[in-house]
């Protein structure tokens, strides 16, 4: 006899229950003091605590790090050398781990050229689609990129907006150059940049700007870089004279290197939609290429939930595989609750975009066998010595 059927059933039930939880025994990563915990799967767990209590050490540096390390070990040595390296955390035992997807607290990286479409690779599929079946044909997929010289709007250089200097905010016409007519800290009276104007030999430095002739205004505001023919004493021999507007664009607007400079710039510049592309970022000939009456900018401006049926209607043979891939990506976005986001939206303003991009790129299917953050914790051992708040058992959080 190997045991009664009732005892076998109880043992199997206990084994099944143990596999439904991630088990951590004796975690000592960073400031953790032999923390042991069972985290049931398929539920949501919230880890709370004061700063420094060990939340991140347990969640990111112990559980997630070990899960990623075990996953990386399944790849060949060639692939492992090209993946992020995760050391073995300081813990006695971790059991029943599943694939971990880390949603960290950082914003999506990028700049003014980054959009939700570029971050999720959906823009790349749209570009490929229009290069294959868009009419009239205007070129390969790179032409449909607002980051490529052949595709970007020449006026805004693919940004979709332009920043201009507000002359009335920059200059006080009731004052002379010597009196501080230029209202910008880096061009204050006595500064080296201010001397580029008062020593140029072009102006009566005690003359109010409101009394300037049209020729003087043109020299002050719009002159291209050149050597002044008769500069005053103290002018640097190698220096070039340049009007305020082109100088601002070259030295300040294209080189925002500090928060202090940015704050000063905000008071003298204005931003708005590009008057040429009206925010579409692309050249007119690129926007003229359409599929079923829509340009690539029209599609990028649609929320994912509205874009799916539009894309699905494209039945041209050359577009079939692209449409299938595009619809799959859009369905993922809608499935994780981001169907309201349009792909023209700036990635720097889309906080959730990093998460959607990670899911789309790392998950082979919209449903995962288990995502470790969807669990409910049950404390079975000592917590960090610095912890003051308990790990929540409330399933409603």
mmCIF file of C-alpha atoms in Angstrom:
data_model
loop_
_atom_site.group_PDB
_atom_site.id
_atom_site.type_symbol
_atom_site.label_atom_id
_atom_site.label_comp_id
_atom_site.label_asym_id
_atom_site.label_seq_id
_atom_site.Cartn_x
_atom_site.Cartn_y
_atom_site.Cartn_z
ATOM 1 C CA UNK A 1 0.000 0.000 0.000
ATOM 2 C CA UNK A 2 1.360 3.419 -0.911
ATOM 3 C CA UNK A 3 -1.258 5.447 0.934
ATOM 4 C CA UNK A 4 -4.986 6.043 1.005
ATOM 5 C CA UNK A 5 -6.708 7.835 -1.926
ATOM 6 C CA UNK A 6 -7.765 10.638 0.447
ATOM 7 C CA UNK A 7 -4.152 11.237 1.535
ATOM 8 C CA UNK A 8 -2.981 11.246 -2.117
ATOM 9 C CA UNK A 9 -5.685 13.765 -3.025
ATOM 10 C CA UNK A 10 -4.695 16.056 -0.150
ATOM 11 C CA UNK A 11 -1.020 15.866 -1.157
ATOM 12 C CA UNK A 12 -1.812 16.723 -4.788
ATOM 13 C CA UNK A 13 -3.982 19.642 -3.651
ATOM 14 C CA UNK A 14 -1.147 20.978 -1.477
ATOM 15 C CA UNK A 15 1.331 20.608 -4.372
ATOM 16 C CA UNK A 16 -1.025 22.420 -6.743
ATOM 17 C CA UNK A 17 -1.522 25.270 -4.275
ATOM 18 C CA UNK A 18 2.228 25.639 -3.785
ATOM 19 C CA UNK A 19 2.695 26.057 -7.525
ATOM 20 C CA UNK A 20 0.110 28.842 -7.602
ATOM 21 C CA UNK A 21 2.420 31.118 -5.612
ATOM 22 C CA UNK A 22 5.888 32.560 -6.068
ATOM 23 C CA UNK A 23 7.862 31.571 -2.984
ATOM 24 C CA UNK A 24 10.746 33.705 -1.702
ATOM 25 C CA UNK A 25 12.808 32.502 1.261
ATOM 26 C CA UNK A 26 15.509 34.494 3.054
ATOM 27 C CA UNK A 27 15.933 37.525 0.793
ATOM 28 C CA UNK A 28 18.852 39.710 1.889
ATOM 29 C CA UNK A 29 19.254 41.940 -1.164
ATOM 30 C CA UNK A 30 20.375 45.447 -0.178
ATOM 31 C CA UNK A 31 18.658 46.352 3.123
ATOM 32 C CA UNK A 32 16.313 43.339 3.305
ATOM 33 C CA UNK A 33 16.705 41.248 6.468
ATOM 34 C CA UNK A 34 15.879 37.607 5.632
ATOM 35 C CA UNK A 35 12.496 38.403 4.128
ATOM 36 C CA UNK A 36 10.364 35.360 3.258
ATOM 37 C CA UNK A 37 7.117 35.738 1.356
ATOM 38 C CA UNK A 38 4.593 33.802 -0.732
ATOM 39 C CA UNK A 39 3.028 35.724 -3.624
ATOM 40 C CA UNK A 40 -0.078 34.014 -5.051
ATOM 41 C CA UNK A 41 -0.285 34.245 -8.832
ATOM 42 C CA UNK A 42 -3.073 35.696 -10.968
ATOM 43 C CA UNK A 43 -3.931 38.339 -8.372
ATOM 44 C CA UNK A 44 -2.728 41.910 -7.899
ATOM 45 C CA UNK A 45 -0.218 42.576 -5.152
ATOM 46 C CA UNK A 46 0.558 46.043 -3.846
ATOM 47 C CA UNK A 47 3.844 46.530 -1.993
ATOM 48 C CA UNK A 48 3.690 49.582 0.266
ATOM 49 C CA UNK A 49 6.153 51.060 2.717
ATOM 50 C CA UNK A 50 8.161 54.107 3.641
ATOM 51 C CA UNK A 51 11.086 55.170 1.516
ATOM 52 C CA UNK A 52 13.978 52.751 2.002
ATOM 53 C CA UNK A 53 11.867 49.943 3.434
ATOM 54 C CA UNK A 54 12.949 47.534 0.681
ATOM 55 C CA UNK A 55 10.038 47.496 -1.756
ATOM 56 C CA UNK A 56 12.202 47.858 -4.863
ATOM 57 C CA UNK A 57 14.858 45.546 -3.424
ATOM 58 C CA UNK A 58 12.297 42.758 -3.106
ATOM 59 C CA UNK A 59 10.273 43.363 -6.268
ATOM 60 C CA UNK A 60 12.865 44.518 -8.801
ATOM 61 C CA UNK A 61 16.255 43.423 -7.458
ATOM 62 C CA UNK A 62 15.197 40.005 -6.138
ATOM 63 C CA UNK A 63 12.122 38.570 -7.856
ATOM 64 C CA UNK A 64 12.339 40.276 -11.257
ATOM 65 C CA UNK A 65 16.132 39.971 -11.458
ATOM 66 C CA UNK A 66 16.064 36.223 -10.737
ATOM 67 C CA UNK A 67 13.230 35.673 -13.225
ATOM 68 C CA UNK A 68 15.152 37.487 -15.959
ATOM 69 C CA UNK A 69 18.371 35.659 -15.061
ATOM 70 C CA UNK A 70 16.663 32.263 -15.354
ATOM 71 C CA UNK A 71 15.093 33.276 -18.666
ATOM 72 C CA UNK A 72 18.456 34.409 -20.068
ATOM 73 C CA UNK A 73 19.993 31.044 -19.181
ATOM 74 C CA UNK A 74 17.661 29.355 -21.660
ATOM 75 C CA UNK A 75 19.378 31.172 -24.539
ATOM 76 C CA UNK A 76 22.608 30.204 -26.218
ATOM 77 C CA UNK A 77 25.875 31.639 -24.931
ATOM 78 C CA UNK A 78 26.056 33.771 -28.092
ATOM 79 C CA UNK A 79 22.690 35.371 -27.288
ATOM 80 C CA UNK A 80 23.407 35.719 -23.562
ATOM 81 C CA UNK A 81 26.457 37.888 -24.241
ATOM 82 C CA UNK A 82 24.186 40.358 -26.037
ATOM 83 C CA UNK A 83 21.513 40.503 -23.337
ATOM 84 C CA UNK A 84 21.530 42.582 -20.134
ATOM 85 C CA UNK A 85 23.426 40.772 -17.383
ATOM 86 C CA UNK A 86 21.597 39.948 -14.160
ATOM 87 C CA UNK A 87 23.537 38.631 -11.173
ATOM 88 C CA UNK A 88 22.051 36.078 -8.792
ATOM 89 C CA UNK A 89 20.267 37.933 -5.967
ATOM 90 C CA UNK A 90 21.173 37.336 -2.327
ATOM 91 C CA UNK A 91 18.347 34.946 -1.409
ATOM 92 C CA UNK A 92 18.119 31.403 -0.058
ATOM 93 C CA UNK A 93 15.358 30.190 -2.373
ATOM 94 C CA UNK A 94 12.957 31.423 -5.051
ATOM 95 C CA UNK A 95 10.442 28.952 -6.487
ATOM 96 C CA UNK A 96 7.685 28.923 -9.111
ATOM 97 C CA UNK A 97 8.870 31.976 -11.012
ATOM 98 C CA UNK A 98 7.221 32.935 -14.296
ATOM 99 C CA UNK A 99 8.394 35.348 -16.978
ATOM 100 C CA UNK A 100 8.692 38.835 -15.451
ATOM 101 C CA UNK A 101 7.751 42.027 -17.232
ATOM 102 C CA UNK A 102 9.064 45.039 -15.336
ATOM 103 C CA UNK A 103 7.075 48.235 -15.555
ATOM 104 C CA UNK A 104 9.435 50.713 -13.928
ATOM 105 C CA UNK A 105 8.859 54.269 -12.744
ATOM 106 C CA UNK A 106 10.752 55.984 -15.539
ATOM 107 C CA UNK A 107 9.189 58.018 -18.291
ATOM 108 C CA UNK A 108 9.653 56.945 -21.849
ATOM 109 C CA UNK A 109 12.913 58.291 -23.213
ATOM 110 C CA UNK A 110 13.040 60.300 -26.382
ATOM 111 C CA UNK A 111 12.908 63.861 -27.658
ATOM 112 C CA UNK A 112 10.618 66.147 -29.609
ATOM 113 C CA UNK A 113 10.870 63.805 -32.620
ATOM 114 C CA UNK A 114 9.650 60.745 -30.690
ATOM 115 C CA UNK A 115 5.983 59.810 -30.928
ATOM 116 C CA UNK A 116 3.855 56.940 -29.685
ATOM 117 C CA UNK A 117 4.051 55.541 -33.210
ATOM 118 C CA UNK A 118 7.855 55.530 -33.328
ATOM 119 C CA UNK A 119 8.120 54.091 -29.800
ATOM 120 C CA UNK A 120 5.821 51.139 -30.557
ATOM 121 C CA UNK A 121 7.084 50.537 -34.134
ATOM 122 C CA UNK A 122 3.571 51.111 -35.475
ATOM 123 C CA UNK A 123 4.810 54.143 -37.396
ATOM 124 C CA UNK A 124 7.362 51.920 -39.157
ATOM 125 C CA UNK A 125 4.565 49.591 -40.319
ATOM 126 C CA UNK A 126 2.491 52.536 -41.556
ATOM 127 C CA UNK A 127 5.480 53.824 -43.502
ATOM 128 C CA UNK A 128 5.999 50.423 -45.098
ATOM 129 C CA UNK A 129 2.307 50.189 -45.931
ATOM 130 C CA UNK A 130 2.238 53.545 -47.727
ATOM 131 C CA UNK A 131 5.451 52.811 -49.622
ATOM 132 C CA UNK A 132 3.826 49.634 -51.000
ATOM 133 C CA UNK A 133 0.269 50.669 -51.846
ATOM 134 C CA UNK A 134 0.018 54.449 -51.397
ATOM 135 C CA UNK A 135 -0.917 56.498 -54.463
ATOM 136 C CA UNK A 136 0.729 58.324 -56.071
ATOM 137 C CA UNK A 137 3.993 56.538 -55.388
ATOM 138 C CA UNK A 138 6.485 58.944 -53.814
ATOM 139 C CA UNK A 139 9.301 56.637 -52.691
ATOM 140 C CA UNK A 140 10.414 53.994 -50.210
ATOM 141 C CA UNK A 141 9.413 53.860 -46.567
ATOM 142 C CA UNK A 142 12.115 56.328 -45.490
ATOM 143 C CA UNK A 143 10.326 59.065 -47.434
ATOM 144 C CA UNK A 144 7.376 58.745 -45.041
ATOM 145 C CA UNK A 145 9.574 59.396 -42.009
ATOM 146 C CA UNK A 146 9.530 62.881 -40.488
ATOM 147 C CA UNK A 147 13.014 62.099 -39.144
ATOM 148 C CA UNK A 148 14.456 61.651 -42.649
ATOM 149 C CA UNK A 149 15.570 64.663 -44.744
ATOM 150 C CA UNK A 150 13.630 63.368 -47.741
ATOM 151 C CA UNK A 151 10.373 63.209 -45.783
ATOM 152 C CA UNK A 152 10.451 65.912 -43.126
ATOM 153 C CA UNK A 153 8.742 69.255 -43.567
ATOM 154 C CA UNK A 154 11.531 71.717 -44.455
ATOM 155 C CA UNK A 155 9.939 74.536 -42.433
ATOM 156 C CA UNK A 156 9.763 72.775 -39.038
ATOM 157 C CA UNK A 157 12.326 70.026 -39.833
ATOM 158 C CA UNK A 158 9.871 67.284 -38.896
ATOM 159 C CA UNK A 159 8.885 68.614 -35.478
ATOM 160 C CA UNK A 160 5.380 69.724 -36.473
ATOM 161 C CA UNK A 161 5.736 72.984 -34.571
ATOM 162 C CA UNK A 162 7.937 76.018 -34.816
ATOM 163 C CA UNK A 163 9.363 78.279 -32.135
ATOM 164 C CA UNK A 164 9.715 81.941 -32.973
ATOM 165 C CA UNK A 165 11.217 84.863 -31.113
ATOM 166 C CA UNK A 166 8.652 87.339 -29.805
ATOM 167 C CA UNK A 167 10.378 90.608 -30.708
ATOM 168 C CA UNK A 168 8.054 92.685 -28.534
ATOM 169 C CA UNK A 169 8.870 90.524 -25.510
ATOM 170 C CA UNK A 170 12.601 90.494 -26.273
ATOM 171 C CA UNK A 171 13.061 94.214 -26.876
ATOM 172 C CA UNK A 172 11.992 97.294 -24.955
ATOM 173 C CA UNK A 173 11.631 99.891 -27.712
ATOM 174 C CA UNK A 174 11.589 102.743 -25.228
ATOM 175 C CA UNK A 175 15.195 102.051 -24.240
ATOM 176 C CA UNK A 176 18.583 102.171 -25.947
ATOM 177 C CA UNK A 177 21.123 99.349 -26.085
ATOM 178 C CA UNK A 178 23.083 101.040 -23.290
ATOM 179 C CA UNK A 179 19.912 101.270 -21.179
ATOM 180 C CA UNK A 180 19.176 97.537 -21.479
ATOM 181 C CA UNK A 181 16.752 97.402 -24.395
ATOM 182 C CA UNK A 182 17.453 93.664 -24.875
ATOM 183 C CA UNK A 183 15.407 91.862 -22.209
ATOM 184 C CA UNK A 184 17.293 88.583 -22.026
ATOM 185 C CA UNK A 185 19.712 87.650 -19.201
ATOM 186 C CA UNK A 186 22.455 86.340 -21.471
ATOM 187 C CA UNK A 187 22.426 89.633 -23.393
ATOM 188 C CA UNK A 188 22.334 91.905 -20.355
ATOM 189 C CA UNK A 189 24.227 95.191 -20.330
ATOM 190 C CA UNK A 190 27.952 94.544 -19.864
ATOM 191 C CA UNK A 191 27.875 90.911 -21.036
ATOM 192 C CA UNK A 192 30.136 89.642 -23.821
ATOM 193 C CA UNK A 193 27.124 88.893 -26.049
ATOM 194 C CA UNK A 194 25.742 92.413 -25.506
ATOM 195 C CA UNK A 195 29.103 93.850 -26.624
ATOM 196 C CA UNK A 196 28.668 92.090 -29.988
ATOM 197 C CA UNK A 197 25.975 94.682 -30.738
ATOM 198 C CA UNK A 198 27.211 97.853 -29.025
ATOM 199 C CA UNK A 199 30.762 97.440 -30.447
ATOM 200 C CA UNK A 200 29.636 96.487 -33.953
ATOM 201 C CA UNK A 201 29.791 100.105 -35.176
ATOM 202 C CA UNK A 202 26.274 99.885 -36.624
ATOM 203 C CA UNK A 203 24.274 101.676 -33.914
ATOM 204 C CA UNK A 204 24.105 104.778 -31.786
ATOM 205 C CA UNK A 205 24.062 102.933 -28.492
ATOM 206 C CA UNK A 206 22.233 105.761 -26.690
ATOM 207 C CA UNK A 207 19.468 105.929 -29.311
ATOM 208 C CA UNK A 208 16.070 104.479 -28.346
ATOM 209 C CA UNK A 209 15.048 101.499 -30.454
ATOM 210 C CA UNK A 210 11.746 103.150 -31.314
ATOM 211 C CA UNK A 211 13.748 105.749 -33.255
ATOM 212 C CA UNK A 212 15.667 103.181 -35.343
ATOM 213 C CA UNK A 213 15.404 103.367 -39.127
ATOM 214 C CA UNK A 214 14.192 100.298 -41.105
ATOM 215 C CA UNK A 215 17.802 99.610 -42.080
ATOM 216 C CA UNK A 216 18.903 99.644 -38.425
ATOM 217 C CA UNK A 217 16.061 97.310 -37.446
ATOM 218 C CA UNK A 218 17.067 94.915 -40.192
ATOM 219 C CA UNK A 219 20.689 94.923 -38.991
ATOM 220 C CA UNK A 220 19.669 94.448 -35.362
ATOM 221 C CA UNK A 221 17.193 91.655 -35.983
ATOM 222 C CA UNK A 222 17.904 89.727 -39.172
ATOM 223 C CA UNK A 223 21.478 90.241 -40.370
ATOM 224 C CA UNK A 224 23.284 87.051 -41.386
ATOM 225 C CA UNK A 225 26.750 86.368 -39.889
ATOM 226 C CA UNK A 226 29.414 88.649 -41.304
ATOM 227 C CA UNK A 227 32.398 90.778 -40.235
ATOM 228 C CA UNK A 228 31.380 94.411 -39.553
ATOM 229 C CA UNK A 229 33.417 96.847 -41.668
ATOM 230 C CA UNK A 230 33.969 99.506 -38.969
ATOM 231 C CA UNK A 231 33.647 98.010 -35.474
ATOM 232 C CA UNK A 232 34.379 100.066 -32.366
ATOM 233 C CA UNK A 233 37.451 99.674 -30.214
ATOM 234 C CA UNK A 234 37.326 96.464 -28.191
ATOM 235 C CA UNK A 235 35.732 94.355 -30.954
ATOM 236 C CA UNK A 236 37.224 90.856 -31.233
ATOM 237 C CA UNK A 237 39.103 90.469 -34.517
ATOM 238 C CA UNK A 238 37.816 86.955 -35.127
ATOM 239 C CA UNK A 239 34.186 87.679 -34.165
ATOM 240 C CA UNK A 240 31.227 87.759 -36.532
ATOM 241 C CA UNK A 241 28.225 90.034 -36.248
ATOM 242 C CA UNK A 242 24.846 88.313 -36.382
ATOM 243 C CA UNK A 243 21.263 89.621 -35.990
ATOM 244 C CA UNK A 244 19.330 88.808 -32.843
ATOM 245 C CA UNK A 245 16.828 86.436 -34.510
ATOM 246 C CA UNK A 246 19.294 84.079 -36.263
ATOM 247 C CA UNK A 247 21.561 84.241 -33.208
ATOM 248 C CA UNK A 248 18.711 83.158 -30.940
ATOM 249 C CA UNK A 249 17.847 80.239 -33.176
ATOM 250 C CA UNK A 250 21.454 79.077 -33.481
ATOM 251 C CA UNK A 251 22.760 79.697 -29.970
ATOM 252 C CA UNK A 252 19.718 79.344 -27.737
ATOM 253 C CA UNK A 253 16.725 77.627 -29.332
ATOM 254 C CA UNK A 254 18.803 74.787 -30.791
ATOM 255 C CA UNK A 255 20.942 74.428 -27.671
ATOM 256 C CA UNK A 256 18.781 74.381 -24.553
ATOM 257 C CA UNK A 257 21.466 73.133 -22.204
ATOM 258 C CA UNK A 258 20.191 74.279 -18.800
ATOM 259 C CA UNK A 259 16.914 74.805 -16.976
ATOM 260 C CA UNK A 260 17.840 78.434 -16.221
ATOM 261 C CA UNK A 261 18.317 79.138 -19.918
ATOM 262 C CA UNK A 262 15.050 77.377 -20.759
ATOM 263 C CA UNK A 263 13.169 79.459 -18.192
ATOM 264 C CA UNK A 264 14.594 82.665 -19.661
ATOM 265 C CA UNK A 265 13.723 81.542 -23.184
ATOM 266 C CA UNK A 266 10.098 80.838 -22.292
ATOM 267 C CA UNK A 267 9.566 84.538 -21.650
ATOM 268 C CA UNK A 268 10.734 85.667 -25.098
ATOM 269 C CA UNK A 269 9.654 82.887 -27.493
ATOM 270 C CA UNK A 270 6.310 81.554 -28.725
ATOM 271 C CA UNK A 271 5.483 78.110 -30.102
ATOM 272 C CA UNK A 272 2.738 76.971 -32.442
ATOM 273 C CA UNK A 273 1.839 74.581 -35.244
ATOM 274 C CA UNK A 274 4.006 74.749 -38.314
ATOM 275 C CA UNK A 275 2.146 76.917 -40.858
ATOM 276 C CA UNK A 276 3.347 74.745 -43.748
ATOM 277 C CA UNK A 277 2.539 71.190 -42.580
ATOM 278 C CA UNK A 278 0.009 72.143 -39.862
ATOM 279 C CA UNK A 279 1.543 69.655 -37.434
ATOM 280 C CA UNK A 280 1.748 66.715 -39.861
ATOM 281 C CA UNK A 281 5.587 66.952 -39.886
ATOM 282 C CA UNK A 282 5.926 65.813 -43.518
ATOM 283 C CA UNK A 283 6.497 67.364 -46.944
ATOM 284 C CA UNK A 284 3.429 68.227 -49.062
ATOM 285 C CA UNK A 285 4.268 65.607 -51.706
ATOM 286 C CA UNK A 286 4.431 62.910 -49.014
ATOM 287 C CA UNK A 287 1.077 63.976 -47.564
ATOM 288 C CA UNK A 288 -0.405 63.810 -51.066
ATOM 289 C CA UNK A 289 0.211 60.035 -51.120
ATOM 290 C CA UNK A 290 -2.969 58.379 -49.836
ATOM 291 C CA UNK A 291 -4.664 55.043 -49.252
ATOM 292 C CA UNK A 292 -8.472 55.059 -49.501
ATOM 293 C CA UNK A 293 -8.430 58.839 -49.180
ATOM 294 C CA UNK A 294 -6.219 58.974 -46.079
ATOM 295 C CA UNK A 295 -2.633 60.185 -45.802
ATOM 296 C CA UNK A 296 -0.175 58.654 -43.358
ATOM 297 C CA UNK A 297 -0.666 61.704 -41.126
ATOM 298 C CA UNK A 298 -4.445 61.140 -41.169
ATOM 299 C CA UNK A 299 -4.003 57.574 -39.929
ATOM 300 C CA UNK A 300 -1.439 58.538 -37.306
ATOM 301 C CA UNK A 301 -3.882 61.076 -35.887
ATOM 302 C CA UNK A 302 -6.544 58.399 -35.259
ATOM 303 C CA UNK A 303 -6.866 56.550 -31.933
ATOM 304 C CA UNK A 304 -5.958 52.862 -32.127
ATOM 305 C CA UNK A 305 -9.569 51.778 -31.665
ATOM 306 C CA UNK A 306 -10.639 53.833 -34.711
ATOM 307 C CA UNK A 307 -7.606 52.906 -36.775
ATOM 308 C CA UNK A 308 -8.159 49.127 -36.687
ATOM 309 C CA UNK A 309 -11.250 49.035 -38.982
ATOM 310 C CA UNK A 310 -9.680 51.580 -41.353
ATOM 311 C CA UNK A 311 -6.536 49.495 -41.775
ATOM 312 C CA UNK A 312 -8.487 46.218 -42.014
ATOM 313 C CA UNK A 313 -10.318 47.540 -45.099
ATOM 314 C CA UNK A 314 -7.056 47.707 -47.090
ATOM 315 C CA UNK A 315 -7.243 44.562 -49.203
ATOM 316 C CA UNK A 316 -4.521 45.093 -51.823
ATOM 317 C CA UNK A 317 -2.476 41.901 -52.229
ATOM 318 C CA UNK A 318 0.839 43.626 -51.556
ATOM 319 C CA UNK A 319 -0.548 44.998 -48.292
ATOM 320 C CA UNK A 320 -1.915 41.760 -46.780
ATOM 321 C CA UNK A 321 1.071 40.795 -44.561
ATOM 322 C CA UNK A 322 1.625 44.396 -43.473
ATOM 323 C CA UNK A 323 -2.048 44.868 -42.621
ATOM 324 C CA UNK A 324 -2.020 41.648 -40.578
ATOM 325 C CA UNK A 325 1.025 42.759 -38.582
ATOM 326 C CA UNK A 326 -0.361 46.250 -38.101
ATOM 327 C CA UNK A 327 -3.759 45.020 -36.927
ATOM 328 C CA UNK A 328 -2.086 42.666 -34.457
ATOM 329 C CA UNK A 329 -0.120 45.563 -32.943
ATOM 330 C CA UNK A 330 -3.205 47.773 -32.790
ATOM 331 C CA UNK A 331 -5.234 44.986 -31.160
ATOM 332 C CA UNK A 332 -2.542 44.654 -28.487
ATOM 333 C CA UNK A 333 -2.716 48.371 -27.787
ATOM 334 C CA UNK A 334 -6.490 48.269 -27.525
ATOM 335 C CA UNK A 335 -6.367 45.113 -25.413
ATOM 336 C CA UNK A 336 -4.174 46.706 -22.742
ATOM 337 C CA UNK A 337 -6.407 49.758 -22.501
ATOM 338 C CA UNK A 338 -4.536 52.185 -24.759
ATOM 339 C CA UNK A 339 -6.989 52.277 -27.622
ATOM 340 C CA UNK A 340 -7.618 55.980 -27.051
ATOM 341 C CA UNK A 341 -4.038 57.040 -27.856
ATOM 342 C CA UNK A 342 -3.174 58.359 -31.302
ATOM 343 C CA UNK A 343 0.236 57.578 -32.780
ATOM 344 C CA UNK A 344 1.124 61.165 -33.633
ATOM 345 C CA UNK A 345 1.143 61.963 -29.910
ATOM 346 C CA UNK A 346 4.486 63.049 -28.504
ATOM 347 C CA UNK A 347 6.151 60.191 -26.646
ATOM 348 C CA UNK A 348 7.485 62.600 -24.028
ATOM 349 C CA UNK A 349 3.865 63.249 -22.983
ATOM 350 C CA UNK A 350 2.682 59.654 -23.167
ATOM 351 C CA UNK A 351 3.534 58.157 -19.770
ATOM 352 C CA UNK A 352 1.920 54.781 -20.525
ATOM 353 C CA UNK A 353 3.605 54.405 -23.884
ATOM 354 C CA UNK A 354 6.754 52.742 -22.464
ATOM 355 C CA UNK A 355 4.608 50.040 -20.918
ATOM 356 C CA UNK A 356 2.675 49.391 -24.119
ATOM 357 C CA UNK A 357 5.896 49.298 -26.120
ATOM 358 C CA UNK A 358 7.419 46.773 -23.726
ATOM 359 C CA UNK A 359 4.378 44.498 -23.895
ATOM 360 C CA UNK A 360 4.262 44.670 -27.688
ATOM 361 C CA UNK A 361 7.944 43.861 -28.132
ATOM 362 C CA UNK A 362 8.459 41.257 -25.419
ATOM 363 C CA UNK A 363 5.223 39.279 -25.366
ATOM 364 C CA UNK A 364 4.532 36.789 -28.166
ATOM 365 C CA UNK A 365 0.820 36.886 -27.407
ATOM 366 C CA UNK A 366 -1.586 39.329 -25.758
ATOM 367 C CA UNK A 367 -2.104 36.964 -22.838
ATOM 368 C CA UNK A 368 0.777 35.872 -20.645
ATOM 369 C CA UNK A 369 0.825 32.672 -18.638
ATOM 370 C CA UNK A 370 1.635 34.785 -15.600
ATOM 371 C CA UNK A 371 2.832 38.312 -14.978
ATOM 372 C CA UNK A 372 4.451 38.433 -11.591
ATOM 373 C CA UNK A 373 3.158 41.874 -10.742
ATOM 374 C CA UNK A 374 -0.356 40.431 -10.876
ATOM 375 C CA UNK A 375 -0.223 38.623 -7.588
ATOM 376 C CA UNK A 376 -1.372 39.014 -4.029
ATOM 377 C CA UNK A 377 1.180 38.804 -1.254
ATOM 378 C CA UNK A 378 0.994 36.895 2.003
ATOM 379 C CA UNK A 379 3.693 37.657 4.535
ATOM 380 C CA UNK A 380 5.148 34.445 6.029
ATOM 381 C CA UNK A 381 8.354 35.767 7.547
ATOM 382 C CA UNK A 382 10.162 38.830 8.861
ATOM 383 C CA UNK A 383 10.120 42.022 6.824
ATOM 384 C CA UNK A 384 12.836 44.628 6.465
ATOM 385 C CA UNK A 385 14.085 46.098 9.722
ATOM 386 C CA UNK A 386 13.219 49.582 8.396
ATOM 387 C CA UNK A 387 9.684 48.717 7.298
ATOM 388 C CA UNK A 388 6.846 50.399 9.164
ATOM 389 C CA UNK A 389 3.889 49.692 6.902
ATOM 390 C CA UNK A 390 2.628 46.143 6.245
ATOM 391 C CA UNK A 391 2.509 44.582 2.794
ATOM 392 C CA UNK A 392 -1.125 44.836 1.774
ATOM 393 C CA UNK A 393 -3.439 41.831 1.721
ATOM 394 C CA UNK A 394 -6.355 43.897 0.443
ATOM 395 C CA UNK A 395 -7.555 42.363 -2.882
ATOM 396 C CA UNK A 396 -9.411 45.572 -3.769
ATOM 397 C CA UNK A 397 -6.232 47.651 -4.126
#
